[in-house]
mmCIF file of C-alpha atoms in Angstrom:
data_model
loop_
_atom_site.group_PDB
_atom_site.id
_atom_site.type_symbol
_atom_site.label_atom_id
_atom_site.label_comp_id
_atom_site.label_asym_id
_atom_site.label_seq_id
_atom_site.Cartn_x
_atom_site.Cartn_y
_atom_site.Cartn_z
ATOM 1 C CA MET A 1 0.000 0.000 0.000
ATOM 2 C CA PRO A 2 1.227 3.535 -0.733
ATOM 3 C CA ALA A 3 2.410 5.543 2.272
ATOM 4 C CA SER A 4 0.094 8.144 3.713
ATOM 5 C CA PRO A 5 1.116 11.797 3.237
ATOM 6 C CA SER A 6 2.225 12.061 6.881
ATOM 7 C CA THR A 7 4.271 8.854 6.644
ATOM 8 C CA ALA A 8 5.875 10.018 3.407
ATOM 9 C CA ARG A 9 6.794 13.339 5.014
ATOM 10 C CA ALA A 10 8.367 11.539 7.982
ATOM 11 C CA ILE A 11 10.412 9.288 5.663
ATOM 12 C CA ASN A 12 11.600 12.242 3.599
ATOM 13 C CA ASP A 13 12.520 14.272 6.675
ATOM 14 C CA ARG A 14 14.510 11.393 8.157
ATOM 15 C CA LEU A 15 16.344 10.851 4.859
ATOM 16 C CA ALA A 16 17.261 14.527 4.631
ATOM 17 C CA LEU A 17 18.512 14.585 8.219
ATOM 18 C CA ARG A 18 20.679 11.526 7.638
ATOM 19 C CA LEU A 19 22.187 13.137 4.552
ATOM 20 C CA LEU A 20 22.880 16.355 6.442
ATOM 21 C CA GLN A 21 24.582 14.339 9.160
ATOM 22 C CA ASP A 22 26.694 12.217 6.820
ATOM 23 C CA GLU A 23 27.502 14.786 4.131
ATOM 24 C CA GLY A 24 27.625 18.009 6.169
ATOM 25 C CA PRO A 25 25.905 21.269 5.170
ATOM 26 C CA LEU A 26 23.936 20.959 1.931
ATOM 27 C CA THR A 27 21.879 23.262 -0.261
ATOM 28 C CA ALA A 28 18.276 22.561 -1.164
ATOM 29 C CA GLY A 29 19.477 21.714 -4.658
ATOM 30 C CA GLN A 30 21.963 19.185 -3.327
ATOM 31 C CA LEU A 31 19.270 17.634 -1.149
ATOM 32 C CA LYS A 32 17.042 17.388 -4.216
ATOM 33 C CA ASN A 33 19.767 15.574 -6.182
ATOM 34 C CA LEU A 34 20.696 13.236 -3.345
ATOM 35 C CA THR A 35 17.129 12.309 -2.372
ATOM 36 C CA GLY A 36 15.530 12.295 -5.816
ATOM 37 C CA LEU A 37 12.650 14.354 -4.429
ATOM 38 C CA SER A 38 10.994 17.203 -6.284
ATOM 39 C CA ARG A 39 12.039 20.798 -5.640
ATOM 40 C CA PRO A 40 8.706 21.708 -3.938
ATOM 41 C CA THR A 41 8.939 18.625 -1.677
ATOM 42 C CA VAL A 42 12.487 19.551 -0.624
ATOM 43 C CA ALA A 43 11.424 23.141 0.015
ATOM 44 C CA ASP A 44 8.584 21.926 2.234
ATOM 45 C CA LEU A 45 10.781 19.566 4.243
ATOM 46 C CA VAL A 46 13.493 22.203 4.740
ATOM 47 C CA GLU A 47 10.887 24.636 6.054
ATOM 48 C CA ARG A 48 9.429 21.929 8.276
ATOM 49 C CA LEU A 49 12.837 20.972 9.731
ATOM 50 C CA GLN A 50 13.726 24.611 10.345
ATOM 51 C CA GLY A 51 10.445 25.092 12.159
ATOM 52 C CA SER A 52 11.189 22.104 14.396
ATOM 53 C CA GLY A 53 14.556 23.555 15.405
ATOM 54 C CA LEU A 54 16.540 20.686 13.877
ATOM 55 C CA VAL A 55 17.981 22.505 10.860
ATOM 56 C CA HIS A 56 19.323 26.018 10.350
ATOM 57 C CA VAL A 57 21.130 28.080 7.736
ATOM 58 C CA VAL A 58 24.899 28.087 8.225
ATOM 59 C CA GLY A 59 26.081 29.981 5.152
ATOM 60 C CA GLU A 60 25.805 30.242 1.403
ATOM 61 C CA SER A 61 27.131 28.277 -1.519
ATOM 62 C CA GLY A 62 27.877 29.358 -5.059
ATOM 63 C CA ALA A 63 29.909 32.515 -4.521
ATOM 64 C CA GLU A 64 32.039 31.490 -7.511
ATOM 65 C CA ARG A 65 29.110 31.697 -9.957
ATOM 66 C CA ARG A 66 26.799 34.463 -11.100
ATOM 67 C CA GLY A 67 23.315 34.797 -9.691
ATOM 68 C CA PRO A 68 21.918 34.438 -6.178
ATOM 69 C CA ASN A 69 23.788 32.177 -3.775
ATOM 70 C CA ALA A 70 22.117 29.053 -2.395
ATOM 71 C CA ARG A 71 21.633 28.714 1.334
ATOM 72 C CA LEU A 72 23.519 25.965 3.118
ATOM 73 C CA TYR A 73 21.511 23.975 5.654
ATOM 74 C CA ALA A 74 22.900 21.956 8.544
ATOM 75 C CA ILE A 75 21.645 20.105 11.605
ATOM 76 C CA VAL A 76 21.539 22.230 14.758
ATOM 77 C CA ALA A 77 24.303 20.421 16.620
ATOM 78 C CA ASP A 78 23.524 21.914 20.034
ATOM 79 C CA ARG A 79 19.876 20.875 19.799
ATOM 80 C CA ALA A 80 20.844 18.119 22.274
ATOM 81 C CA HIS A 81 23.899 17.063 24.238
ATOM 82 C CA LEU A 82 25.120 13.517 24.848
ATOM 83 C CA ALA A 83 27.478 11.732 27.207
ATOM 84 C CA ALA A 84 29.311 8.425 26.968
ATOM 85 C CA LEU A 85 31.086 6.589 29.787
ATOM 86 C CA ASP A 86 33.589 3.735 29.686
ATOM 87 C CA VAL A 87 33.427 2.188 33.166
ATOM 88 C CA ARG A 88 36.311 -0.102 34.114
ATOM 89 C CA THR A 89 37.218 -1.818 37.374
ATOM 90 C CA ASP A 90 39.852 0.824 38.102
ATOM 91 C CA GLY A 91 38.323 3.997 36.721
ATOM 92 C CA VAL A 92 36.102 5.835 34.277
ATOM 93 C CA ALA A 93 36.634 7.696 31.012
ATOM 94 C CA LEU A 94 33.851 9.914 29.710
ATOM 95 C CA VAL A 95 33.065 12.299 26.899
ATOM 96 C CA VAL A 96 30.362 14.930 26.366
ATOM 97 C CA ALA A 97 29.326 15.620 22.774
ATOM 98 C CA ASP A 98 26.766 17.407 20.635
ATOM 99 C CA LEU A 99 23.925 15.858 18.635
ATOM 100 C CA LEU A 100 26.275 15.035 15.762
ATOM 101 C CA GLY A 101 28.671 13.225 18.086
ATOM 102 C CA ALA A 102 31.399 15.895 18.015
ATOM 103 C CA THR A 103 33.392 15.856 21.264
ATOM 104 C CA LEU A 104 32.981 18.989 23.398
ATOM 105 C CA ALA A 105 34.771 17.875 26.574
ATOM 106 C CA GLU A 106 36.304 14.714 28.000
ATOM 107 C CA ALA A 107 37.717 13.515 31.312
ATOM 108 C CA THR A 108 39.092 10.487 33.135
ATOM 109 C CA LEU A 109 38.964 9.443 36.773
ATOM 110 C CA PRO A 110 40.920 6.663 38.517
ATOM 111 C CA VAL A 111 38.884 4.849 41.168
ATOM 112 C CA GLU A 112 40.821 3.376 44.076
ATOM 113 C CA PRO A 113 40.519 -0.384 44.614
ATOM 114 C CA GLY A 114 38.341 -1.252 47.587
ATOM 115 C CA ILE A 115 36.651 2.149 47.737
ATOM 116 C CA ARG A 116 33.146 2.091 49.188
ATOM 117 C CA THR A 117 30.278 2.215 46.729
ATOM 118 C CA GLU A 118 28.763 5.575 47.674
ATOM 119 C CA PRO A 119 31.972 7.662 47.424
ATOM 120 C CA ALA A 120 32.915 5.998 44.140
ATOM 121 C CA VAL A 121 29.533 6.748 42.613
ATOM 122 C CA GLU A 122 29.552 10.350 43.836
ATOM 123 C CA GLN A 123 32.998 10.935 42.346
ATOM 124 C CA VAL A 124 31.925 9.676 38.933
ATOM 125 C CA VAL A 125 28.619 11.578 38.898
ATOM 126 C CA ALA A 126 30.347 14.781 39.996
ATOM 127 C CA LEU A 127 32.923 14.348 37.226
ATOM 128 C CA LEU A 128 30.185 13.943 34.623
ATOM 129 C CA GLU A 129 28.342 17.019 35.888
ATOM 130 C CA ARG A 130 31.529 19.131 35.829
ATOM 131 C CA THR A 131 32.471 17.936 32.357
ATOM 132 C CA ALA A 132 28.981 18.650 31.013
ATOM 133 C CA LYS A 133 29.156 22.154 32.462
ATOM 134 C CA GLU A 134 32.554 22.733 30.830
ATOM 135 C CA ALA A 135 31.023 21.625 27.521
ATOM 136 C CA GLY A 136 28.177 24.116 27.883
ATOM 137 C CA ALA A 137 25.608 21.350 28.187
ATOM 138 C CA GLU A 138 22.925 22.527 30.578
ATOM 139 C CA ARG A 139 20.964 19.325 30.096
ATOM 140 C CA LEU A 140 22.057 15.935 28.777
ATOM 141 C CA HIS A 141 19.595 14.231 26.464
ATOM 142 C CA SER A 142 21.102 10.704 26.295
ATOM 143 C CA VAL A 143 23.833 9.010 28.311
ATOM 144 C CA ALA A 144 25.342 5.641 27.318
ATOM 145 C CA VAL A 145 27.399 3.601 29.768
ATOM 146 C CA GLY A 146 29.728 0.779 28.783
ATOM 147 C CA ALA A 147 30.646 -1.633 31.592
ATOM 148 C CA PRO A 148 31.924 -5.173 32.042
ATOM 149 C CA GLY A 149 29.383 -7.776 33.072
ATOM 150 C CA LEU A 150 25.972 -9.001 31.999
ATOM 151 C CA ILE A 151 23.181 -6.696 30.883
ATOM 152 C CA ASP A 152 19.604 -7.841 31.428
ATOM 153 C CA PRO A 153 18.203 -8.069 27.867
ATOM 154 C CA VAL A 154 14.677 -7.315 29.084
ATOM 155 C CA GLY A 155 15.151 -4.469 31.572
ATOM 156 C CA GLY A 156 18.479 -3.224 30.221
ATOM 157 C CA GLU A 157 20.009 -3.183 33.708
ATOM 158 C CA LEU A 158 23.552 -4.103 34.683
ATOM 159 C CA ARG A 159 23.327 -7.352 36.621
ATOM 160 C CA ASP A 160 25.162 -7.974 39.872
ATOM 161 C CA THR A 161 28.206 -10.003 38.836
ATOM 162 C CA THR A 162 30.735 -11.750 41.063
ATOM 163 C CA GLY A 163 34.208 -10.242 40.834
ATOM 164 C CA LEU A 164 33.142 -6.824 39.549
ATOM 165 C CA PRO A 165 32.928 -3.682 41.726
ATOM 166 C CA ALA A 166 29.562 -3.055 43.354
ATOM 167 C CA TRP A 167 29.729 0.632 42.443
ATOM 168 C CA HIS A 168 29.261 -0.178 38.742
ATOM 169 C CA ARG A 169 25.663 -1.261 39.210
ATOM 170 C CA GLU A 170 24.881 1.532 41.658
ATOM 171 C CA LEU A 171 26.331 4.123 39.268
ATOM 172 C CA VAL A 172 23.825 3.250 36.570
ATOM 173 C CA ARG A 173 20.954 3.547 39.041
ATOM 174 C CA VAL A 174 22.131 6.915 40.390
ATOM 175 C CA LEU A 175 22.681 8.354 36.924
ATOM 176 C CA ALA A 176 19.119 7.409 35.966
ATOM 177 C CA GLU A 177 17.795 9.087 39.130
ATOM 178 C CA ARG A 178 19.890 12.248 39.067
ATOM 179 C CA LEU A 179 20.033 13.118 35.382
ATOM 180 C CA PRO A 180 17.124 14.396 33.285
ATOM 181 C CA ALA A 181 18.349 12.097 30.530
ATOM 182 C CA ALA A 182 17.790 8.681 29.034
ATOM 183 C CA VAL A 183 20.479 6.423 30.544
ATOM 184 C CA LEU A 184 21.453 3.378 28.501
ATOM 185 C CA VAL A 185 23.843 0.638 29.627
ATOM 186 C CA GLU A 186 25.586 -1.939 27.448
ATOM 187 C CA ASN A 187 28.335 -4.516 27.862
ATOM 188 C CA GLU A 188 31.725 -3.009 27.011
ATOM 189 C CA THR A 189 32.597 -5.678 24.440
ATOM 190 C CA ASN A 190 29.318 -5.150 22.615
ATOM 191 C CA LEU A 191 30.010 -1.414 22.420
ATOM 192 C CA ALA A 192 33.478 -2.117 21.056
ATOM 193 C CA ALA A 193 31.874 -4.189 18.299
ATOM 194 C CA VAL A 194 29.445 -1.358 17.494
ATOM 195 C CA ALA A 195 32.365 1.044 17.084
ATOM 196 C CA GLU A 196 34.478 -1.368 15.026
ATOM 197 C CA GLN A 197 31.532 -2.052 12.702
ATOM 198 C CA ARG A 198 30.751 1.620 12.141
ATOM 199 C CA LEU A 199 34.224 3.160 12.296
ATOM 200 C CA GLY A 200 36.898 0.473 12.506
ATOM 201 C CA ALA A 201 38.073 -2.958 11.434
ATOM 202 C CA ALA A 202 34.603 -4.391 10.663
ATOM 203 C CA ARG A 203 33.284 -1.567 8.473
ATOM 204 C CA GLY A 204 30.858 -2.924 5.909
ATOM 205 C CA GLN A 205 30.517 -6.311 7.654
ATOM 206 C CA ASP A 206 27.085 -7.475 8.804
ATOM 207 C CA THR A 207 28.398 -10.727 10.343
ATOM 208 C CA PHE A 208 31.530 -10.939 12.490
ATOM 209 C CA ALA A 209 32.801 -11.694 15.983
ATOM 210 C CA LEU A 210 34.991 -9.486 18.155
ATOM 211 C CA LEU A 211 37.260 -11.149 20.714
ATOM 212 C CA TRP A 212 38.063 -8.845 23.625
ATOM 213 C CA LEU A 213 41.531 -9.629 24.971
ATOM 214 C CA GLY A 214 42.622 -7.823 28.119
ATOM 215 C CA GLN A 215 42.187 -8.068 31.873
ATOM 216 C CA GLY A 216 38.854 -9.678 31.040
ATOM 217 C CA ILE A 217 38.062 -11.974 28.116
ATOM 218 C CA GLY A 218 34.846 -11.866 26.136
ATOM 219 C CA ALA A 219 33.314 -11.809 22.690
ATOM 220 C CA SER A 220 30.708 -9.802 20.869
ATOM 221 C CA LEU A 221 28.608 -11.416 18.157
ATOM 222 C CA VAL A 222 27.092 -9.515 15.243
ATOM 223 C CA LEU A 223 25.014 -11.791 13.007
ATOM 224 C CA ASP A 224 23.111 -10.586 9.947
ATOM 225 C CA GLY A 225 23.612 -6.992 11.045
ATOM 226 C CA LYS A 226 22.208 -7.492 14.534
ATOM 227 C CA LEU A 227 24.075 -7.532 17.834
ATOM 228 C CA ARG A 228 23.214 -10.820 19.576
ATOM 229 C CA ARG A 229 23.037 -10.714 23.365
ATOM 230 C CA GLY A 230 21.560 -14.143 24.165
ATOM 231 C CA ALA A 231 18.619 -15.142 26.349
ATOM 232 C CA SER A 232 20.183 -13.783 29.556
ATOM 233 C CA GLY A 233 22.587 -11.230 28.091
ATOM 234 C CA GLY A 234 25.502 -13.645 28.310
ATOM 235 C CA ALA A 235 26.239 -14.383 24.651
ATOM 236 C CA GLY A 236 29.981 -14.167 24.121
ATOM 237 C CA GLU A 237 31.141 -15.030 27.649
ATOM 238 C CA ILE A 238 33.965 -17.083 26.171
ATOM 239 C CA GLY A 239 36.195 -16.588 29.194
ATOM 240 C CA PHE A 240 34.227 -19.530 30.623
ATOM 241 C CA LEU A 241 34.798 -21.668 27.525
ATOM 242 C CA PRO A 242 36.346 -25.058 28.495
ATOM 243 C CA VAL A 243 39.523 -25.483 26.450
ATOM 244 C CA PRO A 244 42.603 -27.727 26.537
ATOM 245 C CA GLY A 245 45.785 -26.474 28.138
ATOM 246 C CA THR A 246 44.284 -25.024 31.324
ATOM 247 C CA SER A 247 44.489 -26.098 34.976
ATOM 248 C CA GLY A 248 41.038 -27.673 34.992
ATOM 249 C CA LEU A 249 37.492 -26.621 34.188
ATOM 250 C CA PRO A 250 35.693 -23.325 34.804
ATOM 251 C CA SER A 251 32.754 -23.101 37.191
ATOM 252 C CA ALA A 252 29.574 -21.085 37.458
ATOM 253 C CA THR A 253 31.382 -18.559 39.664
ATOM 254 C CA SER A 254 34.897 -18.522 38.191
ATOM 255 C CA CYS A 255 36.406 -18.583 34.725
ATOM 256 C CA ASP A 256 39.661 -20.020 36.064
ATOM 257 C CA GLY A 257 40.225 -23.142 33.983
ATOM 258 C CA GLY A 258 38.445 -21.604 31.001
ATOM 259 C CA PHE A 259 39.755 -19.755 27.944
ATOM 260 C CA HIS A 260 40.337 -16.745 30.224
ATOM 261 C CA GLU A 261 43.196 -18.605 31.900
ATOM 262 C CA LEU A 262 45.135 -18.838 28.633
ATOM 263 C CA VAL A 263 44.881 -15.310 27.229
ATOM 264 C CA HIS A 264 44.104 -12.678 29.890
ATOM 265 C CA THR A 265 46.699 -9.954 30.511
ATOM 266 C CA GLY A 266 48.477 -11.785 33.354
ATOM 267 C CA ALA A 267 48.715 -15.019 31.382
ATOM 268 C CA VAL A 268 50.128 -13.205 28.368
ATOM 269 C CA ALA A 269 52.713 -11.450 30.550
ATOM 270 C CA ARG A 270 53.817 -14.815 31.953
ATOM 271 C CA LEU A 271 53.992 -16.293 28.456
ATOM 272 C CA ALA A 272 56.140 -13.361 27.369
ATOM 273 C CA ALA A 273 58.479 -13.934 30.323
ATOM 274 C CA GLN A 274 58.883 -17.557 29.279
ATOM 275 C CA HIS A 275 60.185 -16.241 25.958
ATOM 276 C CA GLY A 276 62.626 -13.865 27.612
ATOM 277 C CA ARG A 277 60.441 -10.769 27.444
ATOM 278 C CA THR A 278 60.059 -9.283 30.910
ATOM 279 C CA LEU A 279 57.952 -6.288 29.855
ATOM 280 C CA GLY A 280 54.243 -6.121 30.583
ATOM 281 C CA ALA A 281 51.821 -7.875 28.242
ATOM 282 C CA GLU A 282 51.038 -4.866 26.030
ATOM 283 C CA GLU A 283 54.650 -3.729 25.820
ATOM 284 C CA ALA A 284 55.765 -7.264 24.971
ATOM 285 C CA LEU A 285 53.228 -7.452 22.166
ATOM 286 C CA ARG A 286 54.265 -4.123 20.668
ATOM 287 C CA SER A 287 57.872 -5.317 20.397
ATOM 288 C CA ALA A 288 57.091 -9.010 19.920
ATOM 289 C CA ASP A 289 59.189 -11.576 18.132
ATOM 290 C CA GLY A 290 58.158 -14.723 16.269
ATOM 291 C CA PRO A 291 58.246 -17.449 18.934
ATOM 292 C CA PHE A 292 56.259 -15.467 21.510
ATOM 293 C CA LEU A 293 53.651 -14.393 18.970
ATOM 294 C CA ASP A 294 53.392 -17.944 17.625
ATOM 295 C CA ALA A 295 52.714 -19.306 21.116
ATOM 296 C CA LEU A 296 50.117 -16.639 21.886
ATOM 297 C CA ALA A 297 48.405 -17.095 18.511
ATOM 298 C CA GLU A 298 48.131 -20.809 19.259
ATOM 299 C CA ARG A 299 46.289 -20.026 22.491
ATOM 300 C CA ILE A 300 43.964 -17.439 20.944
ATOM 301 C CA ALA A 301 43.118 -19.747 18.050
ATOM 302 C CA ILE A 302 41.919 -22.442 20.480
ATOM 303 C CA GLY A 303 39.094 -20.215 21.703
ATOM 304 C CA ALA A 304 38.477 -18.589 18.330
ATOM 305 C CA ALA A 305 38.045 -22.007 16.701
ATOM 306 C CA SER A 306 35.066 -22.742 18.940
ATOM 307 C CA VAL A 307 33.430 -19.450 17.952
ATOM 308 C CA VAL A 308 34.036 -20.223 14.294
ATOM 309 C CA ALA A 309 32.694 -23.777 14.569
ATOM 310 C CA VAL A 310 29.400 -22.622 16.092
ATOM 311 C CA LEU A 311 28.790 -19.298 14.308
ATOM 312 C CA ASP A 312 30.911 -19.239 11.136
ATOM 313 C CA PRO A 313 31.296 -15.432 11.352
ATOM 314 C CA GLY A 314 33.734 -15.135 8.449
ATOM 315 C CA LEU A 315 35.613 -12.390 10.279
ATOM 316 C CA ILE A 316 37.112 -12.151 13.746
ATOM 317 C CA VAL A 317 38.371 -8.832 15.105
ATOM 318 C CA LEU A 318 40.982 -9.027 17.870
ATOM 319 C CA GLY A 319 39.984 -6.230 20.224
ATOM 320 C CA GLY A 320 40.839 -5.030 23.685
ATOM 321 C CA GLU A 321 44.217 -3.697 24.696
ATOM 322 C CA LEU A 322 46.023 -6.932 23.780
ATOM 323 C CA GLY A 323 44.357 -7.462 20.403
ATOM 324 C CA HIS A 324 45.165 -3.883 19.416
ATOM 325 C CA ALA A 325 48.758 -4.078 20.679
ATOM 326 C CA GLY A 326 49.379 -7.338 18.807
ATOM 327 C CA GLY A 327 48.362 -5.685 15.552
ATOM 328 C CA GLN A 328 48.544 -7.324 12.169
ATOM 329 C CA LEU A 329 51.466 -9.575 13.125
ATOM 330 C CA LEU A 330 49.395 -11.344 15.767
ATOM 331 C CA ALA A 331 46.206 -11.345 13.680
ATOM 332 C CA ALA A 332 47.956 -12.997 10.728
ATOM 333 C CA ARG A 333 49.330 -15.748 12.965
ATOM 334 C CA VAL A 334 45.925 -16.405 14.528
ATOM 335 C CA GLN A 335 44.378 -16.601 11.048
ATOM 336 C CA ARG A 336 46.975 -19.135 9.891
ATOM 337 C CA ARG A 337 46.472 -21.265 12.996
ATOM 338 C CA LEU A 338 42.684 -21.108 12.618
ATOM 339 C CA ALA A 339 43.013 -22.371 9.045
ATOM 340 C CA ALA A 340 44.649 -25.510 10.452
ATOM 341 C CA LEU A 341 41.916 -26.028 13.065
ATOM 342 C CA THR A 342 38.733 -25.485 11.045
ATOM 343 C CA PRO A 343 37.614 -25.870 7.415
ATOM 344 C CA LEU A 344 35.588 -22.637 7.696
ATOM 345 C CA VAL A 345 37.468 -19.767 6.064
ATOM 346 C CA THR A 346 37.842 -16.957 8.595
ATOM 347 C CA GLU A 347 39.664 -13.664 8.243
ATOM 348 C CA VAL A 348 41.285 -12.237 11.387
ATOM 349 C CA ARG A 349 41.908 -8.502 11.727
ATOM 350 C CA PRO A 350 43.309 -6.412 14.573
ATOM 351 C CA SER A 351 41.167 -3.700 16.136
ATOM 352 C CA GLU A 352 41.582 -0.302 14.506
ATOM 353 C CA LEU A 353 40.173 1.586 17.486
ATOM 354 C CA GLY A 354 41.945 -0.168 20.344
ATOM 355 C CA ASP A 355 41.059 0.730 23.899
ATOM 356 C CA GLY A 356 38.973 3.680 22.694
ATOM 357 C CA ALA A 357 36.438 1.392 21.026
ATOM 358 C CA VAL A 358 34.229 1.145 24.130
ATOM 359 C CA LEU A 359 33.893 4.898 24.549
ATOM 360 C CA GLY A 360 33.385 5.292 20.803
ATOM 361 C CA GLY A 361 30.632 2.683 20.791
ATOM 362 C CA ALA A 362 28.962 4.294 23.793
ATOM 363 C CA LEU A 363 28.957 7.675 22.059
ATOM 364 C CA LEU A 364 27.452 6.169 18.901
ATOM 365 C CA THR A 365 24.767 4.510 21.041
ATOM 366 C CA ALA A 366 23.917 7.784 22.805
ATOM 367 C CA ARG A 367 23.836 9.638 19.492
ATOM 368 C CA ASP A 368 21.560 7.065 17.884
ATOM 369 C CA ALA A 369 19.169 7.180 20.846
ATOM 370 C CA ALA A 370 18.960 10.977 20.783
ATOM 371 C CA GLN A 371 18.476 11.140 17.041
ATOM 372 C CA ASP A 372 15.860 8.396 17.031
ATOM 373 C CA GLU A 373 13.808 10.463 19.480
ATOM 374 C CA LEU A 374 14.434 13.930 17.997
ATOM 375 C CA PHE A 375 14.187 12.901 14.354
ATOM 376 C CA ALA A 376 10.973 10.927 14.880
ATOM 377 C CA PRO A 377 7.839 12.394 13.321
ATOM 378 C CA LYS A 378 5.814 14.520 15.712
ATOM 379 C CA PRO A 379 2.063 13.880 15.959
#
């Protein structure tokens, strides 16, 4: 059935806004050419978007030719402000941005081990409020939080997880209470995958897996363009994967004995020491030689082979601080070892965004949420 006039207007407006976001300021003529809409339809939608406060004139185009200049239209970037937080066990990094995702201010805060929940939460909230003020954001529209642990797929809440700081879960609750904003929370590895798909190593891929290699071990699964979280939010918890070469088997409360035991930061540092490299894990990887990288690739491929056997993602991105530090040299070795373990052809790439992928994915999530609400047709 043909779309109603109101539905057609909403579709056209959304298309124009996406083009203005992706291409920058455009004239009405450029919008006409890019959308294929008629000149009167473009004129109507530009007037409508200006009236809604989403679009404004930012200059003129055509000074090099004779005749009247064409107005350049752009999205009103300060129509809404966003925040993104990367919450780790030992601290927080955050950024405040405009509606287009441009960074206005950023900050980091180390959180002392063993600190009580209430002081830790207050420190983080105060930091966010100060940073928003510095950015000129009187009110935040959407806030996205990336954290380790399981996210309830129904309620979207960070679940209480053994081994992770209690202040993580309380922080999300306090932010939702104190801020006049939509607060979204997502697993850190999932956010890294969002960023790598949109901006990094998985651009253009609608099916891939990201292996997070660092202090914690996990995976994010994107299948047919959709992030898969699992029935309880635990899809990708490959740190618990039983694998050969460990001290035993993992349990419901500990990933010791699982894949985590082979490839987390401490294990990689010990492996490096066995090969005469006494630097930390990341430093050893950045200056790695063949034997050490070969041994580590063997370990990574053991867990990656299980992911490939079940999901056949076609592409695996090595993320986290270790995957990024290992770079193409490590990725190539893992790919070669995988080819010997499975008949399913799988490309392995290093992260392009590194440790910043979580914060980048959180910012994209906050931006999408704000735009979905602001760009939606009004009744």
